[in-house]
Amino acid sequence: GVWTITEAGAKAYADYPDPEAFYKEACRLYSVWKAARDASAPPAAATTPAEIEVGAEKFSISFDKATEQAWSEINAYLGSSDPFEFQHIVADLLRGMGYHINWVSPPGKDGGIDIVAYTDPLGTQQPRIKVQVKRWQTKIDFAGLQSFIATINTHDVGIYVALSGFTKDAADYARAQENRRVTLIDGQRLVELWIEHYDKLDEPARQRLPLTPIYFLTPKA
């Protein structure tokens, strides 16, 4: 009932101190071993359609679980970040999307606006983009969104980024706006945009929210 490391294991641990390199080498050695085993094994019995279906179902479950776990970890990371660090993550994303950041709110009262951005470097062209950022664990309700929309002028565009999302009445209120343009972004949409524009982000931005793609064979519908 006691686990002990072998000499080969201790040597591997010393040879590959980086966890990712250790894992890759383990996978490589397993592939070599499996290929040799399969080459010497007797022909396997034909796989029935039922077995294929069960295997596909298990694979789909694993894929869904991996996706859910990845999102949970990213969401927890963002939720535990410093509020002003979260603001800079949003500002980094806007830069990666081609916008020019004019101002990011320092600690203290911000008047309901955390970031101001423009479509040109000098800020001479419309619209002016006003951004409110919240990493609260509760959804933004109608009253919270209404106070932000009150800061949006005719030639402004409002972007509200809320990690936990928005209540239904808040989302309906945003869609009903005719004279004031406002876009709502929840945590999942923020991460989708981050991934989409990741190659446009500079290195300091990537360090704030470092993501690594892991590729799965997509389950068939």
Short mmCIF file of C-alpha atoms in Angstrom, two decimals:
data_model
loop_
_atom_site.label_atom_id
_atom_site.label_comp_id
_atom_site.label_asym_id
_atom_site.label_seq_id
_atom_site.Cartn_x
_atom_site.Cartn_y
_atom_site.Cartn_z
CA GLY A 1 0.00 0.00 0.00
CA VAL A 2 3.01 2.32 -0.20
CA TRP A 3 4.15 3.95 -3.44
CA THR A 4 7.87 4.41 -4.07
CA ILE A 5 9.62 5.96 -7.06
CA THR A 6 11.86 3.73 -9.20
CA GLU A 7 15.39 4.61 -10.22
CA ALA A 8 14.14 5.27 -13.76
CA GLY A 9 11.46 7.57 -12.37
CA ALA A 10 13.95 9.50 -10.23
CA LYS A 11 16.25 9.89 -13.23
CA ALA A 12 13.37 11.13 -15.42
CA TYR A 13 12.41 13.64 -12.74
CA ALA A 14 15.98 14.97 -12.71
CA ASP A 15 16.31 14.97 -16.51
CA TYR A 16 13.01 16.78 -17.11
CA PRO A 17 12.44 19.37 -14.34
CA ASP A 18 9.96 21.26 -16.56
CA PRO A 19 6.47 19.66 -16.10
CA GLU A 20 5.47 20.15 -19.74
CA ALA A 21 8.70 18.57 -21.03
CA PHE A 22 8.27 15.69 -18.53
CA TYR A 23 4.71 15.08 -19.76
CA LYS A 24 5.71 15.18 -23.44
CA GLU A 25 8.53 12.69 -22.91
CA ALA A 26 6.16 10.39 -20.98
CA CYS A 27 3.69 10.52 -23.87
CA ARG A 28 6.46 9.81 -26.38
CA LEU A 29 7.71 6.78 -24.46
CA TYR A 30 4.18 5.49 -24.04
CA SER A 31 3.60 5.80 -27.81
CA VAL A 32 6.77 3.81 -28.49
CA TRP A 33 5.73 1.11 -26.01
CA LYS A 34 2.17 0.95 -27.35
CA ALA A 35 3.34 0.65 -30.96
CA ALA A 36 5.60 -2.27 -30.03
CA ARG A 37 2.82 -3.95 -28.06
CA ASP A 38 0.27 -3.56 -30.85
CA ALA A 39 2.72 -4.93 -33.42
CA SER A 40 3.16 -8.16 -31.42
CA ALA A 41 -0.49 -8.53 -30.38
CA PRO A 42 -2.83 -10.95 -32.21
CA PRO A 43 -5.38 -9.38 -34.61
CA ALA A 44 -8.20 -7.82 -32.67
CA ALA A 45 -11.77 -8.89 -33.18
CA ALA A 46 -13.88 -6.70 -35.43
CA THR A 47 -15.40 -3.76 -33.58
CA THR A 48 -19.17 -3.77 -33.62
CA PRO A 49 -21.23 -0.62 -34.33
CA ALA A 50 -22.49 -0.72 -30.74
CA GLU A 51 -18.90 -0.65 -29.41
CA ILE A 52 -18.06 2.25 -31.71
CA GLU A 53 -21.10 4.16 -30.49
CA VAL A 54 -20.22 3.59 -26.83
CA GLY A 55 -16.63 4.69 -27.47
CA ALA A 56 -17.78 7.85 -29.24
CA GLU A 57 -20.13 8.66 -26.36
CA LYS A 58 -17.34 8.26 -23.79
CA PHE A 59 -15.07 10.44 -25.90
CA SER A 60 -17.72 13.12 -26.20
CA ILE A 61 -18.18 13.14 -22.42
CA SER A 62 -14.41 13.50 -21.92
CA PHE A 63 -14.31 16.38 -24.39
CA ASP A 64 -17.20 18.17 -22.66
CA LYS A 65 -15.65 17.63 -19.23
CA ALA A 66 -12.31 19.00 -20.42
CA THR A 67 -14.02 22.06 -21.91
CA GLU A 68 -15.99 22.67 -18.72
CA GLN A 69 -12.90 22.27 -16.52
CA ALA A 70 -10.87 24.65 -18.68
CA TRP A 71 -13.55 27.34 -18.50
CA SER A 72 -13.96 26.86 -14.73
CA GLU A 73 -10.23 27.38 -14.17
CA ILE A 74 -10.09 30.47 -16.41
CA ASN A 75 -13.18 31.95 -14.75
CA ALA A 76 -11.72 31.32 -11.27
CA TYR A 77 -8.43 32.94 -12.32
CA LEU A 78 -10.20 36.06 -13.58
CA GLY A 79 -12.49 36.17 -10.56
CA SER A 80 -9.56 36.13 -8.15
CA SER A 81 -7.56 38.76 -10.06
CA ASP A 82 -7.06 42.26 -8.75
CA PRO A 83 -9.89 44.55 -9.97
CA PHE A 84 -7.43 46.95 -11.61
CA GLU A 85 -5.54 44.06 -13.19
CA PHE A 86 -8.86 42.93 -14.68
CA GLN A 87 -9.32 46.42 -16.11
CA HIS A 88 -5.93 46.16 -17.80
CA ILE A 89 -6.86 42.76 -19.25
CA VAL A 90 -9.87 44.39 -20.92
CA ALA A 91 -7.72 47.33 -22.10
CA ASP A 92 -5.17 44.86 -23.51
CA LEU A 93 -7.93 43.11 -25.44
CA LEU A 94 -9.14 46.38 -26.93
CA ARG A 95 -5.58 47.20 -28.04
CA GLY A 96 -5.33 43.78 -29.63
CA MET A 97 -8.56 44.47 -31.49
CA GLY A 98 -7.05 47.65 -32.94
CA TYR A 99 -8.44 50.31 -30.60
CA HIS A 100 -6.37 53.05 -28.99
CA ILE A 101 -6.57 53.34 -25.22
CA ASN A 102 -6.80 56.93 -24.04
CA TRP A 103 -7.29 56.32 -20.33
CA VAL A 104 -7.54 53.52 -17.76
CA SER A 105 -9.00 54.41 -14.40
CA PRO A 106 -6.52 54.41 -11.48
CA PRO A 107 -7.61 53.19 -8.04
CA GLY A 108 -10.36 55.37 -6.60
CA LYS A 109 -13.64 56.77 -7.84
CA ASP A 110 -14.01 56.56 -11.60
CA GLY A 111 -17.40 58.14 -12.24
CA GLY A 112 -18.72 54.89 -13.71
CA ILE A 113 -16.11 54.71 -16.49
CA ASP A 114 -13.03 52.45 -16.26
CA ILE A 115 -11.57 52.76 -19.76
CA VAL A 116 -11.80 55.31 -22.57
CA ALA A 117 -10.72 54.28 -26.07
CA TYR A 118 -10.83 55.63 -29.62
CA THR A 119 -10.63 54.24 -33.12
CA ASP A 120 -7.69 56.51 -34.04
CA PRO A 121 -4.45 57.35 -32.19
CA LEU A 122 -5.31 61.01 -31.51
CA GLY A 123 -8.92 60.48 -30.53
CA THR A 124 -10.21 62.86 -33.17
CA GLN A 125 -12.68 60.47 -34.78
CA GLN A 126 -15.99 59.26 -33.48
CA PRO A 127 -17.09 57.25 -31.66
CA ARG A 128 -15.54 57.59 -28.24
CA ILE A 129 -15.66 54.22 -26.48
CA LYS A 130 -16.53 54.17 -22.80
CA VAL A 131 -15.98 50.91 -20.91
CA GLN A 132 -17.18 49.78 -17.51
CA VAL A 133 -15.52 46.66 -16.07
CA LYS A 134 -16.78 44.51 -13.19
CA ARG A 135 -15.49 41.17 -11.96
CA TRP A 136 -18.28 40.76 -9.40
CA GLN A 137 -19.58 37.28 -8.65
CA THR A 138 -23.17 38.48 -9.13
CA LYS A 139 -24.83 39.45 -12.38
CA ILE A 140 -25.28 43.10 -13.29
CA ASP A 141 -28.94 44.03 -12.90
CA PHE A 142 -31.14 46.62 -14.57
CA ALA A 143 -30.20 49.41 -12.13
CA GLY A 144 -26.48 48.78 -12.53
CA LEU A 145 -26.70 48.88 -16.32
CA GLN A 146 -28.99 51.92 -16.29
CA SER A 147 -26.45 54.00 -14.36
CA PHE A 148 -23.76 53.11 -16.90
CA ILE A 149 -25.95 53.88 -19.92
CA ALA A 150 -26.64 57.32 -18.42
CA THR A 151 -22.96 58.17 -19.05
CA ILE A 152 -23.20 57.30 -22.78
CA ASN A 153 -23.69 60.36 -25.01
CA THR A 154 -24.96 60.48 -28.59
CA HIS A 155 -21.56 59.99 -30.19
CA ASP A 156 -20.32 57.45 -27.65
CA VAL A 157 -20.31 53.66 -27.68
CA GLY A 158 -20.64 51.90 -24.36
CA ILE A 159 -19.10 48.51 -23.54
CA TYR A 160 -19.98 46.84 -20.25
CA VAL A 161 -17.74 43.91 -19.32
CA ALA A 162 -19.09 41.84 -16.43
CA LEU A 163 -17.42 38.55 -15.54
CA SER A 164 -20.63 37.01 -14.17
CA GLY A 165 -22.87 38.36 -16.92
CA PHE A 166 -26.16 40.24 -16.79
CA THR A 167 -29.69 39.61 -15.61
CA LYS A 168 -32.41 39.15 -18.23
CA ASP A 169 -33.98 42.55 -17.58
CA ALA A 170 -30.58 44.23 -17.97
CA ALA A 171 -29.92 42.43 -21.26
CA ASP A 172 -33.41 43.33 -22.52
CA TYR A 173 -32.85 46.96 -21.56
CA ALA A 174 -29.58 47.08 -23.51
CA ARG A 175 -31.22 45.62 -26.63
CA ALA A 176 -34.06 48.14 -26.39
CA GLN A 177 -31.73 51.16 -26.63
CA GLU A 178 -32.26 53.20 -29.79
CA ASN A 179 -30.16 56.33 -29.26
CA ARG A 180 -27.39 54.94 -27.08
CA ARG A 181 -25.21 52.11 -28.36
CA VAL A 182 -24.09 49.63 -25.74
CA THR A 183 -22.51 46.18 -25.97
CA LEU A 184 -22.62 43.66 -23.13
CA ILE A 185 -19.71 41.23 -22.68
CA ASP A 186 -19.75 38.45 -20.08
CA GLY A 187 -16.78 36.39 -18.96
CA GLN A 188 -17.17 33.67 -21.55
CA ARG A 189 -17.42 36.15 -24.42
CA LEU A 190 -14.38 37.99 -23.05
CA VAL A 191 -12.32 34.78 -23.16
CA GLU A 192 -13.59 33.98 -26.68
CA LEU A 193 -12.43 37.40 -27.88
CA TRP A 194 -9.12 36.98 -26.04
CA ILE A 195 -8.47 33.69 -27.85
CA GLU A 196 -9.59 35.12 -31.19
CA HIS A 197 -7.18 38.06 -30.96
CA TYR A 198 -4.41 36.33 -28.98
CA ASP A 199 -1.86 36.66 -31.78
CA LYS A 200 -2.38 40.46 -31.75
CA LEU A 201 -1.65 40.82 -28.01
CA ASP A 202 1.75 41.92 -26.77
CA GLU A 203 3.76 39.84 -24.30
CA PRO A 204 2.75 41.79 -21.14
CA ALA A 205 -0.90 41.21 -22.08
CA ARG A 206 -0.35 37.49 -22.56
CA GLN A 207 1.29 37.32 -19.14
CA ARG A 208 -1.82 38.82 -17.55
CA LEU A 209 -4.02 36.06 -18.95
CA PRO A 210 -1.79 33.27 -20.28
CA LEU A 211 -3.71 30.68 -22.27
CA THR A 212 -2.36 27.62 -24.05
CA PRO A 213 -4.39 25.79 -26.71
CA ILE A 214 -4.81 22.04 -26.19
CA TYR A 215 -6.22 20.28 -29.22
CA PHE A 216 -8.89 17.57 -29.05
CA LEU A 217 -10.40 15.55 -31.84
CA THR A 218 -13.82 17.17 -32.08
CA PRO A 219 -16.64 14.66 -31.39
CA LYS A 220 -18.94 14.07 -34.33
CA ALA A 221 -22.44 15.50 -33.96
#
